[in-house]
């Protein structure tokens, strides 16, 4: 008797679940995934900027302006596209670029230098990398969107973003290896 009652209750609920009219509409989604539109790389190739060695005394004195500076240029090459409209659409005319700290690299809160990410026993202490934007009166980079520099989109020649980097004191300096990573971010506008 119990089995019959359970089946009757289930049938009663099943009927009410499908009662009434329903309206529906199909929704379609579409999009496109593109390969990199432009290529960002260091002018001259490679992915590293190697600074010359220095000593603890020299870095200890570098409290506001970095030492042993080395120039580098990020080249944003859109020439393979052939036309600006193929990059971003007809409504965009400029691209902004800036450097941001890469994953695993922190920005020192008091100096805006990239902190040393070499935390091994061989890593230096109290030393970071200060980056200045040569396209913006050597402004010290904060590695935020506030550092953006605008360039007119050019598909005839690479757009160049010019910087320098040097050692900067971020604390009590000790000798050792110094490393940090940044990424270049381009936004089309």
Tab-separated table of C-alpha atoms in Angstrom:
chain	number	residue	atom	x	y	z
A	1	UNK	CA	0.000	0.000	0.000
A	2	UNK	CA	2.853	2.405	0.758
A	3	UNK	CA	4.307	1.999	-2.733
A	4	UNK	CA	1.010	2.941	-4.377
A	5	UNK	CA	0.630	6.125	-2.274
A	6	UNK	CA	4.147	7.348	-3.125
A	7	UNK	CA	3.552	6.768	-6.845
A	8	UNK	CA	0.234	8.639	-6.738
A	9	UNK	CA	1.809	11.625	-4.964
A	10	UNK	CA	4.668	11.740	-7.496
A	11	UNK	CA	2.205	11.710	-10.404
A	12	UNK	CA	0.197	14.553	-8.850
A	13	UNK	CA	3.271	16.802	-8.554
A	14	UNK	CA	4.528	15.899	-12.018
A	15	UNK	CA	1.338	17.147	-13.610
A	16	UNK	CA	1.471	20.525	-11.875
A	17	UNK	CA	5.096	21.081	-12.877
A	18	UNK	CA	4.161	21.170	-16.554
A	19	UNK	CA	0.851	23.009	-16.295
A	20	UNK	CA	0.474	26.512	-17.764
A	21	UNK	CA	1.873	28.235	-20.836
A	22	UNK	CA	5.529	29.203	-21.247
A	23	UNK	CA	7.187	31.767	-23.488
A	24	UNK	CA	10.781	31.362	-24.625
A	25	UNK	CA	13.336	33.058	-26.798
A	26	UNK	CA	16.602	31.861	-28.260
A	27	UNK	CA	19.682	33.915	-27.421
A	28	UNK	CA	22.802	33.682	-29.558
A	29	UNK	CA	26.268	34.762	-28.473
A	30	UNK	CA	29.054	35.673	-30.891
A	31	UNK	CA	32.581	36.984	-30.609
A	32	UNK	CA	36.076	36.715	-31.948
A	33	UNK	CA	39.411	35.740	-30.437
A	34	UNK	CA	42.337	37.389	-32.164
A	35	UNK	CA	46.021	36.740	-31.985
A	36	UNK	CA	48.124	39.610	-30.689
A	37	UNK	CA	47.375	42.585	-32.870
A	38	UNK	CA	50.686	44.279	-32.213
A	39	UNK	CA	53.975	42.949	-30.908
A	40	UNK	CA	55.619	44.514	-27.859
A	41	UNK	CA	59.292	43.774	-27.276
A	42	UNK	CA	62.515	45.434	-26.262
A	43	UNK	CA	64.086	47.334	-29.130
A	44	UNK	CA	66.949	45.197	-30.343
A	45	UNK	CA	65.281	41.984	-29.162
A	46	UNK	CA	65.494	39.993	-25.987
A	47	UNK	CA	63.514	40.261	-22.795
A	48	UNK	CA	66.121	41.440	-20.281
A	49	UNK	CA	67.829	44.702	-19.416
A	50	UNK	CA	71.136	43.914	-17.698
A	51	UNK	CA	72.569	46.660	-15.511
A	52	UNK	CA	76.284	46.913	-14.845
A	53	UNK	CA	77.428	45.834	-11.376
A	54	UNK	CA	77.842	48.476	-8.687
A	55	UNK	CA	78.773	48.562	-5.000
A	56	UNK	CA	76.904	48.952	-1.701
A	57	UNK	CA	78.293	52.465	-1.087
A	58	UNK	CA	77.039	53.769	-4.453
A	59	UNK	CA	73.539	52.331	-3.991
A	60	UNK	CA	73.354	53.518	-0.369
A	61	UNK	CA	73.779	57.093	-1.646
A	62	UNK	CA	70.994	56.658	-4.255
A	63	UNK	CA	67.979	57.680	-2.184
A	64	UNK	CA	65.931	59.699	-4.703
A	65	UNK	CA	67.597	59.220	-8.098
A	66	UNK	CA	68.842	55.857	-9.297
A	67	UNK	CA	72.442	55.048	-10.191
A	68	UNK	CA	74.053	53.024	-12.978
A	69	UNK	CA	71.133	53.894	-15.261
A	70	UNK	CA	70.623	52.025	-18.472
A	71	UNK	CA	68.345	53.166	-21.297
A	72	UNK	CA	65.855	50.765	-22.839
A	73	UNK	CA	63.025	51.087	-25.338
A	74	UNK	CA	59.819	49.098	-25.687
A	75	UNK	CA	58.846	48.776	-29.340
A	76	UNK	CA	55.139	48.348	-30.075
A	77	UNK	CA	55.059	47.094	-33.650
A	78	UNK	CA	51.715	47.126	-35.473
A	79	UNK	CA	53.150	47.192	-39.014
A	80	UNK	CA	51.939	43.666	-39.815
A	81	UNK	CA	48.351	44.937	-39.696
A	82	UNK	CA	48.868	47.338	-42.611
A	83	UNK	CA	46.044	49.672	-41.605
A	84	UNK	CA	44.929	51.259	-38.352
A	85	UNK	CA	41.352	50.052	-38.861
A	86	UNK	CA	42.547	46.437	-38.730
A	87	UNK	CA	43.980	47.057	-35.276
A	88	UNK	CA	41.180	48.672	-33.375
A	89	UNK	CA	38.429	49.870	-35.617
A	90	UNK	CA	37.969	53.274	-37.159
A	91	UNK	CA	37.095	54.993	-33.883
A	92	UNK	CA	40.514	54.543	-32.229
A	93	UNK	CA	43.434	56.832	-32.954
A	94	UNK	CA	45.850	56.397	-30.046
A	95	UNK	CA	47.476	53.740	-27.945
A	96	UNK	CA	48.647	54.252	-24.384
A	97	UNK	CA	51.472	52.255	-22.903
A	98	UNK	CA	52.889	51.859	-19.422
A	99	UNK	CA	54.876	49.447	-17.289
A	100	UNK	CA	53.252	47.466	-14.477
A	101	UNK	CA	54.907	45.231	-11.908
A	102	UNK	CA	54.726	41.619	-13.045
A	103	UNK	CA	53.461	38.814	-10.842
A	104	UNK	CA	56.000	38.119	-8.117
A	105	UNK	CA	57.435	41.654	-8.126
A	106	UNK	CA	56.256	44.258	-5.629
A	107	UNK	CA	56.489	48.035	-5.866
A	108	UNK	CA	58.190	49.655	-2.877
A	109	UNK	CA	55.609	51.906	-1.220
A	110	UNK	CA	58.053	54.627	-0.180
A	111	UNK	CA	60.230	54.848	-3.322
A	112	UNK	CA	58.055	53.508	-6.195
A	113	UNK	CA	60.984	51.254	-7.133
A	114	UNK	CA	60.475	47.642	-8.103
A	115	UNK	CA	61.542	45.624	-5.056
A	116	UNK	CA	64.207	42.975	-5.474
A	117	UNK	CA	62.445	39.695	-6.215
A	118	UNK	CA	65.611	37.619	-5.665
A	119	UNK	CA	64.853	36.387	-2.157
A	120	UNK	CA	67.492	33.657	-2.178
A	121	UNK	CA	70.562	33.791	0.032
A	122	UNK	CA	72.408	35.358	-2.921
A	123	UNK	CA	69.910	38.239	-3.192
A	124	UNK	CA	70.806	41.807	-2.241
A	125	UNK	CA	68.807	43.577	0.452
A	126	UNK	CA	67.538	47.166	0.407
A	127	UNK	CA	67.978	47.558	-3.361
A	128	UNK	CA	65.330	47.996	-6.041
A	129	UNK	CA	65.025	49.220	-9.608
A	130	UNK	CA	63.789	52.743	-10.283
A	131	UNK	CA	62.370	53.226	-13.788
A	132	UNK	CA	62.009	56.648	-15.384
A	133	UNK	CA	59.982	57.460	-18.484
A	134	UNK	CA	62.126	59.400	-20.943
A	135	UNK	CA	59.032	60.274	-23.018
A	136	UNK	CA	57.580	62.052	-19.994
A	137	UNK	CA	60.437	64.250	-18.706
A	138	UNK	CA	62.080	61.321	-16.879
A	139	UNK	CA	59.058	60.903	-14.615
A	140	UNK	CA	59.599	58.201	-12.003
A	141	UNK	CA	57.314	55.286	-12.801
A	142	UNK	CA	54.766	54.178	-10.205
A	143	UNK	CA	53.809	51.095	-12.247
A	144	UNK	CA	50.163	52.163	-12.351
A	145	UNK	CA	47.873	53.522	-15.063
A	146	UNK	CA	48.940	57.022	-13.958
A	147	UNK	CA	52.167	56.389	-15.924
A	148	UNK	CA	50.416	55.969	-19.285
A	149	UNK	CA	51.953	57.702	-22.287
A	150	UNK	CA	49.813	58.169	-25.402
A	151	UNK	CA	51.090	57.658	-28.943
A	152	UNK	CA	49.290	58.043	-32.252
A	153	UNK	CA	48.657	54.579	-33.683
A	154	UNK	CA	51.161	53.980	-36.465
A	155	UNK	CA	51.066	50.975	-38.792
A	156	UNK	CA	53.956	52.220	-40.939
A	157	UNK	CA	56.621	52.092	-38.204
A	158	UNK	CA	56.874	50.737	-34.652
A	159	UNK	CA	55.863	53.055	-31.822
A	160	UNK	CA	58.678	53.515	-29.297
A	161	UNK	CA	58.306	53.956	-25.530
A	162	UNK	CA	61.603	55.112	-23.987
A	163	UNK	CA	62.746	54.461	-20.412
A	164	UNK	CA	65.807	54.146	-18.213
A	165	UNK	CA	66.336	51.907	-15.199
A	166	UNK	CA	68.832	52.063	-12.359
A	167	UNK	CA	69.532	50.834	-8.847
A	168	UNK	CA	67.820	52.663	-5.967
A	169	UNK	CA	68.141	52.292	-2.205
A	170	UNK	CA	64.920	50.925	-0.677
A	171	UNK	CA	66.256	50.012	2.779
A	172	UNK	CA	69.506	48.952	4.453
A	173	UNK	CA	71.688	47.919	1.507
A	174	UNK	CA	73.639	44.662	1.365
A	175	UNK	CA	75.405	43.158	-1.630
A	176	UNK	CA	73.971	40.429	-3.820
A	177	UNK	CA	71.875	39.751	-6.889
A	178	UNK	CA	69.035	42.082	-7.855
A	179	UNK	CA	66.099	41.054	-10.051
A	180	UNK	CA	62.594	42.306	-10.798
A	181	UNK	CA	60.032	41.883	-13.554
A	182	UNK	CA	57.681	44.329	-15.229
A	183	UNK	CA	55.200	43.975	-18.055
A	184	UNK	CA	54.336	46.507	-20.731
A	185	UNK	CA	50.601	47.121	-21.135
A	186	UNK	CA	49.165	48.720	-24.273
A	187	UNK	CA	45.583	49.988	-24.436
A	188	UNK	CA	43.995	51.163	-27.682
A	189	UNK	CA	41.757	54.231	-27.470
